[in-house]
PDB file of C-alpha atoms and ligand atoms in Angstrom:
ATOM      1  CA  UNK A 288     184.777  84.076 156.727  1.00  0.00           C
ATOM      2  CA  UNK A 289     188.200  83.871 155.108  1.00  0.00           C
ATOM      3  CA  UNK A 290     188.348  80.198 155.961  1.00  0.00           C
ATOM      4  CA  UNK A 291     184.965  79.636 154.311  1.00  0.00           C
ATOM      5  CA  UNK A 292     186.010  81.420 151.094  1.00  0.00           C
ATOM      6  CA  UNK A 293     189.273  79.491 150.992  1.00  0.00           C
ATOM      7  CA  UNK A 294     187.463  76.179 151.446  1.00  0.00           C
ATOM      8  CA  UNK A 295     184.907  76.960 148.751  1.00  0.00           C
ATOM      9  CA  UNK A 296     187.733  77.745 146.320  1.00  0.00           C
ATOM     10  CA  UNK A 297     189.811  74.676 147.063  1.00  0.00           C
ATOM     11  CA  UNK A 298     187.171  71.990 147.686  1.00  0.00           C
ATOM     12  CA  UNK A 299     186.121  69.782 144.802  1.00  0.00           C
ATOM     13  CA  UNK A 300     182.443  69.939 143.808  1.00  0.00           C
ATOM     14  CA  UNK A 301     180.252  67.500 145.729  1.00  0.00           C
ATOM     15  CA  UNK A 302     178.017  66.713 142.764  1.00  0.00           C
ATOM     16  CA  UNK A 303     178.504  63.418 140.949  1.00  0.00           C
ATOM     17  CA  UNK A 304     179.268  63.249 137.268  1.00  0.00           C
ATOM     18  CA  UNK A 305     176.245  62.624 135.069  1.00  0.00           C
ATOM     19  CA  UNK A 306     176.098  59.030 133.757  1.00  0.00           C
ATOM     20  CA  UNK A 307     177.068  58.579 130.088  1.00  0.00           C
ATOM     21  CA  UNK A 308     174.118  58.726 127.701  1.00  0.00           C
ATOM     22  CA  UNK A 309     173.962  57.221 124.225  1.00  0.00           C
ATOM     23  CA  UNK A 310     172.613  60.281 122.402  1.00  0.00           C
ATOM     24  CA  UNK A 311     172.084  58.459 119.104  1.00  0.00           C
ATOM     25  CA  UNK A 312     170.102  55.636 120.744  1.00  0.00           C
ATOM     26  CA  UNK A 313     167.912  58.115 122.648  1.00  0.00           C
ATOM     27  CA  UNK A 314     167.072  60.031 119.472  1.00  0.00           C
ATOM     28  CA  UNK A 315     166.337  56.841 117.549  1.00  0.00           C
ATOM     29  CA  UNK A 316     164.008  55.664 120.316  1.00  0.00           C
ATOM     30  CA  UNK A 317     162.170  58.998 120.403  1.00  0.00           C
ATOM     31  CA  UNK A 318     161.804  59.083 116.614  1.00  0.00           C
ATOM     32  CA  UNK A 319     160.509  55.486 116.589  1.00  0.00           C
ATOM     33  CA  UNK A 320     158.020  56.374 119.314  1.00  0.00           C
ATOM     34  CA  UNK A 321     156.741  59.319 117.285  1.00  0.00           C
ATOM     35  CA  UNK A 322     156.354  57.209 114.119  1.00  0.00           C
ATOM     36  CA  UNK A 323     154.534  54.463 116.023  1.00  0.00           C
ATOM     37  CA  UNK A 324     152.205  56.912 117.779  1.00  0.00           C
ATOM     38  CA  UNK A 325     151.263  58.520 114.461  1.00  0.00           C
ATOM     39  CA  UNK A 326     150.599  55.120 112.909  1.00  0.00           C
ATOM     40  CA  UNK A 327     148.576  53.891 115.884  1.00  0.00           C
ATOM     41  CA  UNK A 328     146.749  57.100 116.904  1.00  0.00           C
ATOM     42  CA  UNK A 329     147.025  59.293 113.815  1.00  0.00           C
ATOM     43  CA  UNK A 330     148.755  61.930 115.939  1.00  0.00           C
ATOM     44  CA  UNK A 331     151.365  62.309 118.635  1.00  0.00           C
ATOM     45  CA  UNK A 332     151.119  60.720 122.072  1.00  0.00           C
ATOM     46  CA  UNK A 333     149.634  62.725 124.968  1.00  0.00           C
ATOM     47  CA  UNK A 334     150.731  61.802 128.482  1.00  0.00           C
ATOM     48  CA  UNK A 335     149.286  62.834 131.825  1.00  0.00           C
ATOM     49  CA  UNK A 336     151.710  62.266 134.666  1.00  0.00           C
ATOM     50  CA  UNK A 337     150.290  61.459 138.088  1.00  0.00           C
ATOM     51  CA  UNK A 338     152.432  61.554 141.212  1.00  0.00           C
ATOM     52  CA  UNK A 339     150.570  59.204 143.523  1.00  0.00           C
ATOM     53  CA  UNK A 340     153.086  59.618 146.365  1.00  0.00           C
ATOM     54  CA  UNK A 341     156.602  59.315 144.965  1.00  0.00           C
ATOM     55  CA  UNK A 342     159.832  60.687 146.447  1.00  0.00           C
ATOM     56  CA  UNK A 343     160.147  62.751 143.231  1.00  0.00           C
ATOM     57  CA  UNK A 344     163.145  60.785 141.970  1.00  0.00           C
ATOM     58  CA  UNK A 345     160.990  59.331 139.192  1.00  0.00           C
ATOM     59  CA  UNK A 346     159.693  62.825 138.360  1.00  0.00           C
ATOM     60  CA  UNK A 347     163.253  64.089 137.893  1.00  0.00           C
ATOM     61  CA  UNK A 348     163.794  61.449 135.204  1.00  0.00           C
ATOM     62  CA  UNK A 349     160.455  62.266 133.572  1.00  0.00           C
ATOM     63  CA  UNK A 350     161.376  65.968 133.573  1.00  0.00           C
ATOM     64  CA  UNK A 351     164.642  65.048 131.868  1.00  0.00           C
ATOM     65  CA  UNK A 352     162.618  63.920 128.836  1.00  0.00           C
ATOM     66  CA  UNK A 353     161.734  67.584 128.278  1.00  0.00           C
ATOM     67  CA  UNK A 354     165.164  69.104 128.948  1.00  0.00           C
ATOM     68  CA  UNK A 355     167.485  70.450 126.271  1.00  0.00           C
ATOM     69  CA  UNK A 356     169.222  67.112 125.898  1.00  0.00           C
ATOM     70  CA  UNK A 357     166.212  64.904 125.140  1.00  0.00           C
ATOM     71  CA  UNK A 358     163.770  67.678 124.113  1.00  0.00           C
ATOM     72  CA  UNK A 359     160.986  65.193 123.382  1.00  0.00           C
ATOM     73  CA  UNK A 360     158.527  67.748 122.080  1.00  0.00           C
ATOM     74  CA  UNK A 361     160.584  67.667 118.882  1.00  0.00           C
ATOM     75  CA  UNK A 362     159.168  64.188 118.378  1.00  0.00           C
ATOM     76  CA  UNK A 363     155.607  65.182 119.179  1.00  0.00           C
ATOM     77  CA  UNK A 364     155.528  63.569 122.607  1.00  0.00           C
ATOM     78  CA  UNK A 365     153.740  65.908 124.957  1.00  0.00           C
ATOM     79  CA  UNK A 366     152.699  66.066 128.583  1.00  0.00           C
ATOM     80  CA  UNK A 367     149.188  67.409 129.030  1.00  0.00           C
ATOM     81  CA  UNK A 368     147.609  69.212 131.972  1.00  0.00           C
ATOM     82  CA  UNK A 369     144.332  67.282 132.016  1.00  0.00           C
ATOM     83  CA  UNK A 370     143.572  63.552 131.950  1.00  0.00           C
ATOM     84  CA  UNK A 371     140.754  64.372 129.518  1.00  0.00           C
ATOM     85  CA  UNK A 372     143.401  65.086 126.855  1.00  0.00           C
ATOM     86  CA  UNK A 373     145.603  62.079 127.621  1.00  0.00           C
ATOM     87  CA  UNK A 374     146.235  58.701 125.977  1.00  0.00           C
ATOM     88  CA  UNK A 375     148.579  57.510 128.704  1.00  0.00           C
ATOM     89  CA  UNK A 376     148.534  57.920 132.481  1.00  0.00           C
ATOM     90  CA  UNK A 377     152.115  57.751 133.713  1.00  0.00           C
ATOM     91  CA  UNK A 378     151.843  57.037 137.423  1.00  0.00           C
ATOM     92  CA  UNK A 379     154.745  57.214 139.882  1.00  0.00           C
ATOM     93  CA  UNK A 380     155.186  56.299 143.512  1.00  0.00           C
ATOM     94  CA  UNK A 381     153.412  54.039 145.906  1.00  0.00           C
ATOM     95  CA  UNK A 382     149.777  55.107 146.064  1.00  0.00           C
ATOM     96  CA  UNK A 383     149.258  57.020 149.288  1.00  0.00           C
ATOM     97  CA  UNK A 384     145.941  56.981 151.089  1.00  0.00           C
ATOM     98  CA  UNK A 385     145.567  60.684 150.282  1.00  0.00           C
ATOM     99  CA  UNK A 386     146.042  60.066 146.546  1.00  0.00           C
ATOM    100  CA  UNK A 387     143.929  56.904 146.148  1.00  0.00           C
ATOM    101  CA  UNK A 388     140.676  58.707 145.354  1.00  0.00           C
ATOM    102  CA  UNK A 389     142.418  61.305 143.153  1.00  0.00           C
ATOM    103  CA  UNK A 390     144.054  58.515 141.129  1.00  0.00           C
ATOM    104  CA  UNK A 391     140.725  56.703 140.689  1.00  0.00           C
ATOM    105  CA  UNK A 392     139.057  59.912 139.499  1.00  0.00           C
ATOM    106  CA  UNK A 393     141.934  60.728 137.142  1.00  0.00           C
ATOM    107  CA  UNK A 394     141.641  57.256 135.596  1.00  0.00           C
ATOM    108  CA  UNK A 395     137.856  57.653 135.242  1.00  0.00           C
ATOM    109  CA  UNK A 396     138.320  61.071 133.568  1.00  0.00           C
ATOM    110  CA  UNK A 397     140.741  59.718 130.952  1.00  0.00           C
ATOM    111  CA  UNK A 398     138.914  58.841 127.720  1.00  0.00           C
ATOM    112  CA  UNK A 399     139.082  55.318 126.249  1.00  0.00           C
ATOM    113  CA  UNK A 400     141.199  53.847 124.799  1.00  0.00           C
ATOM    114  CA  UNK A 401     143.712  54.618 127.529  1.00  0.00           C
ATOM    115  CA  UNK A 402     146.853  53.019 128.867  1.00  0.00           C
ATOM    116  CA  UNK A 403     148.259  53.112 132.372  1.00  0.00           C
ATOM    117  CA  UNK A 404     152.011  52.902 132.885  1.00  0.00           C
ATOM    118  CA  UNK A 405     153.258  52.345 136.437  1.00  0.00           C
ATOM    119  CA  UNK A 406     156.711  53.905 136.592  1.00  0.00           C
ATOM    120  CA  UNK A 407     159.354  52.846 139.117  1.00  0.00           C
ATOM    121  CA  UNK A 408     159.669  50.138 141.732  1.00  0.00           C
ATOM    122  CA  UNK A 409     157.328  51.946 144.139  1.00  0.00           C
ATOM    123  CA  UNK A 410     154.551  51.963 141.558  1.00  0.00           C
ATOM    124  CA  UNK A 411     154.803  48.158 141.273  1.00  0.00           C
ATOM    125  CA  UNK A 412     154.311  47.153 144.909  1.00  0.00           C
ATOM    126  CA  UNK A 413     155.054  50.138 147.138  1.00  0.00           C
ATOM    127  CA  UNK A 414     158.841  49.655 146.821  1.00  0.00           C
ATOM    128  CA  UNK A 415     160.724  51.329 149.660  1.00  0.00           C
ATOM    129  CA  UNK A 416     157.456  52.478 151.172  1.00  0.00           C
ATOM    130  CA  UNK A 417     155.680  49.112 151.168  1.00  0.00           C
ATOM    131  CA  UNK A 418     154.085  48.480 154.523  1.00  0.00           C
ATOM    132  CA  UNK A 419     153.829  52.143 155.441  1.00  0.00           C
ATOM    133  CA  UNK A 420     150.466  52.967 157.050  1.00  0.00           C
ATOM    134  CA  UNK A 421     150.305  56.002 154.722  1.00  0.00           C
ATOM    135  CA  UNK A 422     150.351  53.823 151.556  1.00  0.00           C
ATOM    136  CA  UNK A 423     147.841  51.466 150.018  1.00  0.00           C
ATOM    137  CA  UNK A 424     150.423  49.717 147.779  1.00  0.00           C
ATOM    138  CA  UNK A 425     151.247  49.681 144.072  1.00  0.00           C
ATOM    139  CA  UNK A 426     149.233  51.343 141.313  1.00  0.00           C
ATOM    140  CA  UNK A 427     147.672  47.989 140.340  1.00  0.00           C
ATOM    141  CA  UNK A 428     145.884  47.880 143.702  1.00  0.00           C
ATOM    142  CA  UNK A 429     143.856  50.967 142.709  1.00  0.00           C
ATOM    143  CA  UNK A 430     143.529  51.044 138.894  1.00  0.00           C
ATOM    144  CA  UNK A 431     144.324  48.547 136.090  1.00  0.00           C
ATOM    145  CA  UNK A 432     147.938  48.770 134.879  1.00  0.00           C
ATOM    146  CA  UNK A 433     149.008  47.951 131.307  1.00  0.00           C
ATOM    147  CA  UNK A 434     152.757  48.204 131.747  1.00  0.00           C
ATOM    148  CA  UNK A 435     155.234  48.438 134.583  1.00  0.00           C
ATOM    149  CA  UNK A 436     158.634  50.095 134.121  1.00  0.00           C
ATOM    150  CA  UNK A 437     161.086  48.833 136.762  1.00  0.00           C
ATOM    151  CA  UNK A 438     163.875  50.925 138.267  1.00  0.00           C
ATOM    152  CA  UNK A 439     164.508  53.285 141.130  1.00  0.00           C
ATOM    153  CA  UNK A 440     164.242  55.499 139.219  1.00  0.00           C
ATOM    154  CA  UNK A 441     164.071  54.295 135.579  1.00  0.00           C
ATOM    155  CA  UNK A 442     166.275  56.284 133.191  1.00  0.00           C
ATOM    156  CA  UNK A 443     164.767  58.515 130.479  1.00  0.00           C
ATOM    157  CA  UNK A 444     165.837  55.930 127.873  1.00  0.00           C
ATOM    158  CA  UNK A 445     164.045  53.172 129.758  1.00  0.00           C
ATOM    159  CA  UNK A 446     160.925  55.352 129.895  1.00  0.00           C
ATOM    160  CA  UNK A 447     161.108  55.961 126.137  1.00  0.00           C
ATOM    161  CA  UNK A 448     161.618  52.267 125.406  1.00  0.00           C
ATOM    162  CA  UNK A 449     158.635  51.380 127.611  1.00  0.00           C
ATOM    163  CA  UNK A 450     156.323  53.858 125.882  1.00  0.00           C
ATOM    164  CA  UNK A 451     157.414  52.481 122.528  1.00  0.00           C
ATOM    165  CA  UNK A 452     156.741  48.919 123.694  1.00  0.00           C
ATOM    166  CA  UNK A 453     153.324  50.003 124.950  1.00  0.00           C
ATOM    167  CA  UNK A 454     152.281  51.373 121.567  1.00  0.00           C
TER     168      UNK A 454
HETATM  169  S1  SF4 B 748     160.927  54.139 142.515  1.00  0.00           S
HETATM  170 FE1  SF4 B 748     162.646  55.114 143.605  1.00  0.00          FE
HETATM  171  S2  SF4 B 748     162.852  57.137 142.653  1.00  0.00           S
HETATM  172 FE2  SF4 B 748     160.794  56.354 142.102  1.00  0.00          FE
HETATM  173  S3  SF4 B 748     159.427  57.129 143.713  1.00  0.00           S
HETATM  174 FE3  SF4 B 748     160.141  55.124 144.406  1.00  0.00          FE
HETATM  175  S4  SF4 B 748     161.944  55.554 145.698  1.00  0.00           S
HETATM  176 FE4  SF4 B 748     161.533  57.382 144.474  1.00  0.00          FE
END
């Protein structure tokens, strides 16, 4: 026990340092996205996120958009609980066989006009999981995709820039 306490006091933390973030650029992107959404839709952008089978790495970056650093709700961007309230479906992961039907139904339940953003390398073509018998492939193989955001996973700034480009 003593050894364990000693080690925990002397060992360096195992976590890696967070990568540097350009705070100013992130805020400018978010503000531009809000302005564009209001011009285009007359209100802020509503996003429904769908995890079609990801490893959750992409979700961690999406969650970061709502943390105290990015705090995107300040700019009106909001994640909604139902596809019926969404403008954008933000889909992550390779589509698994179990999620294929759910993804199709979610897309059908989203009112027009709607956009689909495939987020991450897996969402493009299955990525790391391509060829797995549990997966059917990228998002495009199940529903029409308007924009693909590359990366494994894409950073919050890349996600913001992609949403802005979409609008
Ligand atoms: S793109 Fe990378 S982080 Fe995102 S679901 Fe695939 S493996 Fe995970």
